mmCIF file of C-alpha atoms in Angstrom:
data_model
loop_
_atom_site.group_PDB
_atom_site.id
_atom_site.type_symbol
_atom_site.label_atom_id
_atom_site.label_comp_id
_atom_site.label_asym_id
_atom_site.label_seq_id
_atom_site.Cartn_x
_atom_site.Cartn_y
_atom_site.Cartn_z
ATOM 1 C CA MET A 1 178.893 -103.476 119.005
ATOM 2 C CA THR A 2 180.099 -104.719 115.921
ATOM 3 C CA LYS A 3 181.773 -108.000 115.927
ATOM 4 C CA ALA A 4 185.246 -106.176 114.463
ATOM 5 C CA GLU A 5 184.778 -103.725 117.852
ATOM 6 C CA LEU A 6 184.014 -107.114 119.738
ATOM 7 C CA ILE A 7 187.454 -108.661 118.518
ATOM 8 C CA GLU A 8 189.199 -105.339 118.840
ATOM 9 C CA SER A 9 188.262 -105.109 122.894
ATOM 10 C CA ILE A 10 188.899 -108.669 123.403
ATOM 11 C CA SER A 11 191.983 -108.404 121.718
ATOM 12 C CA GLU A 12 193.514 -105.598 124.089
ATOM 13 C CA ARG A 13 192.565 -107.358 127.094
ATOM 14 C CA THR A 14 193.676 -110.924 126.691
ATOM 15 C CA ASN A 15 197.119 -110.040 124.492
ATOM 16 C CA GLY A 16 196.230 -110.393 121.275
ATOM 17 C CA ILE A 17 193.121 -113.245 120.459
ATOM 18 C CA SER A 18 192.634 -113.407 116.960
ATOM 19 C CA ALA A 19 189.557 -113.076 115.133
ATOM 20 C CA SER A 20 189.374 -116.666 114.029
ATOM 21 C CA GLY A 21 189.693 -117.520 117.859
ATOM 22 C CA ILE A 22 186.315 -115.129 118.504
ATOM 23 C CA ASP A 23 184.696 -117.021 114.963
ATOM 24 C CA ALA A 24 185.418 -120.202 117.365
ATOM 25 C CA VAL A 25 183.756 -118.849 120.150
ATOM 26 C CA ILE A 26 180.655 -117.795 118.716
ATOM 27 C CA GLN A 27 180.251 -120.626 116.386
ATOM 28 C CA ALA A 28 180.310 -122.866 119.633
ATOM 29 C CA LEU A 29 178.380 -121.237 121.465
ATOM 30 C CA VAL A 30 175.797 -121.204 118.240
ATOM 31 C CA SER A 31 176.364 -124.926 118.177
ATOM 32 C CA GLU A 32 175.168 -125.822 122.101
ATOM 33 C CA ILE A 33 172.152 -123.743 121.384
ATOM 34 C CA HIS A 34 171.239 -125.601 118.735
ATOM 35 C CA LYS A 35 171.562 -128.690 120.238
ATOM 36 C CA GLN A 36 170.267 -128.104 124.089
ATOM 37 C CA ASP A 37 167.741 -125.195 123.353
ATOM 38 C CA VAL A 38 168.732 -123.432 126.463
ATOM 39 C CA LEU A 39 172.361 -122.482 127.358
ATOM 40 C CA TYR A 40 172.793 -120.707 130.484
ATOM 41 C CA ILE A 41 176.635 -118.847 130.772
ATOM 42 C CA GLN A 42 177.179 -118.086 134.396
ATOM 43 C CA GLY A 43 178.076 -114.443 134.809
ATOM 44 C CA LEU A 44 176.696 -113.148 131.056
ATOM 45 C CA GLY A 45 173.098 -114.689 130.909
ATOM 46 C CA THR A 46 170.764 -117.527 129.283
ATOM 47 C CA PHE A 47 170.464 -118.209 125.434
ATOM 48 C CA ARG A 48 166.537 -119.744 125.267
ATOM 49 C CA HIS A 49 164.910 -120.958 121.863
ATOM 50 C CA SER A 50 160.869 -119.541 121.673
ATOM 51 C CA VAL A 51 158.849 -120.667 119.058
ATOM 52 C CA LEU A 52 156.389 -118.235 118.254
ATOM 53 C CA SER A 53 153.059 -120.171 116.607
ATOM 54 C CA ALA A 54 151.629 -119.040 113.932
ATOM 55 C CA THR A 55 148.788 -116.044 113.816
ATOM 56 C CA THR A 56 146.232 -113.641 111.860
ATOM 57 C CA TYR A 57 146.967 -110.379 111.818
ATOM 58 C CA ARG A 58 144.671 -107.629 110.090
ATOM 59 C CA ASN A 59 146.859 -104.751 108.235
ATOM 60 C CA PRO A 60 145.654 -101.759 109.655
ATOM 61 C CA ARG A 61 145.570 -99.427 106.558
ATOM 62 C CA THR A 62 143.657 -102.171 104.367
ATOM 63 C CA GLY A 63 141.858 -104.416 106.647
ATOM 64 C CA GLU A 64 143.045 -107.593 104.953
ATOM 65 C CA LEU A 65 144.232 -110.452 106.912
ATOM 66 C CA VAL A 66 147.627 -111.274 106.684
ATOM 67 C CA GLU A 67 148.983 -114.534 107.731
ATOM 68 C CA VAL A 68 152.003 -115.126 109.693
ATOM 69 C CA PRO A 69 153.921 -118.423 109.865
ATOM 70 C CA LYS A 70 155.563 -119.704 112.689
ATOM 71 C CA VAL A 71 158.789 -118.429 114.038
ATOM 72 C CA THR A 72 161.353 -119.608 116.203
ATOM 73 C CA THR A 73 163.837 -117.009 117.674
ATOM 74 C CA LEU A 74 166.212 -116.853 120.033
ATOM 75 C CA ARG A 75 165.805 -114.693 123.322
ATOM 76 C CA PHE A 76 168.537 -113.579 125.966
ATOM 77 C CA LYS A 77 167.755 -113.027 129.364
ATOM 78 C CA ALA A 78 170.879 -111.330 131.350
ATOM 79 C CA SER A 79 172.223 -112.534 134.303
ATOM 80 C CA LEU A 80 171.845 -110.948 137.222
ATOM 81 C CA ARG A 81 175.169 -111.901 138.706
ATOM 82 C CA THR A 82 177.951 -110.399 136.593
ATOM 83 C CA ALA A 83 181.601 -111.267 137.044
ATOM 84 C CA SER A 84 184.121 -108.502 137.954
ATOM 85 C CA TYR A 85 186.931 -107.917 135.644
ATOM 86 C CA PRO A 86 189.717 -105.929 135.587
ATOM 87 C CA GLU A 87 189.798 -102.835 133.150
#
């Protein structure tokens, strides 16, 4: 689903919420994730920062060693309990 499709879907269900409203929600979520490292939203799931340490891999074609730097990623685990919303 694209952002435009998400906005359209939410707009249909909420009598016309604007794209700027969706942007504000997304920005608030991102801001909270950066502040706390873990963000739990009941009925949706948990967003969590994960740090992958630096490592060395071998290129299977050339046999050359490749250094991969430390990377911070965002992981999401869906909630087992979901809220029921009318269609």
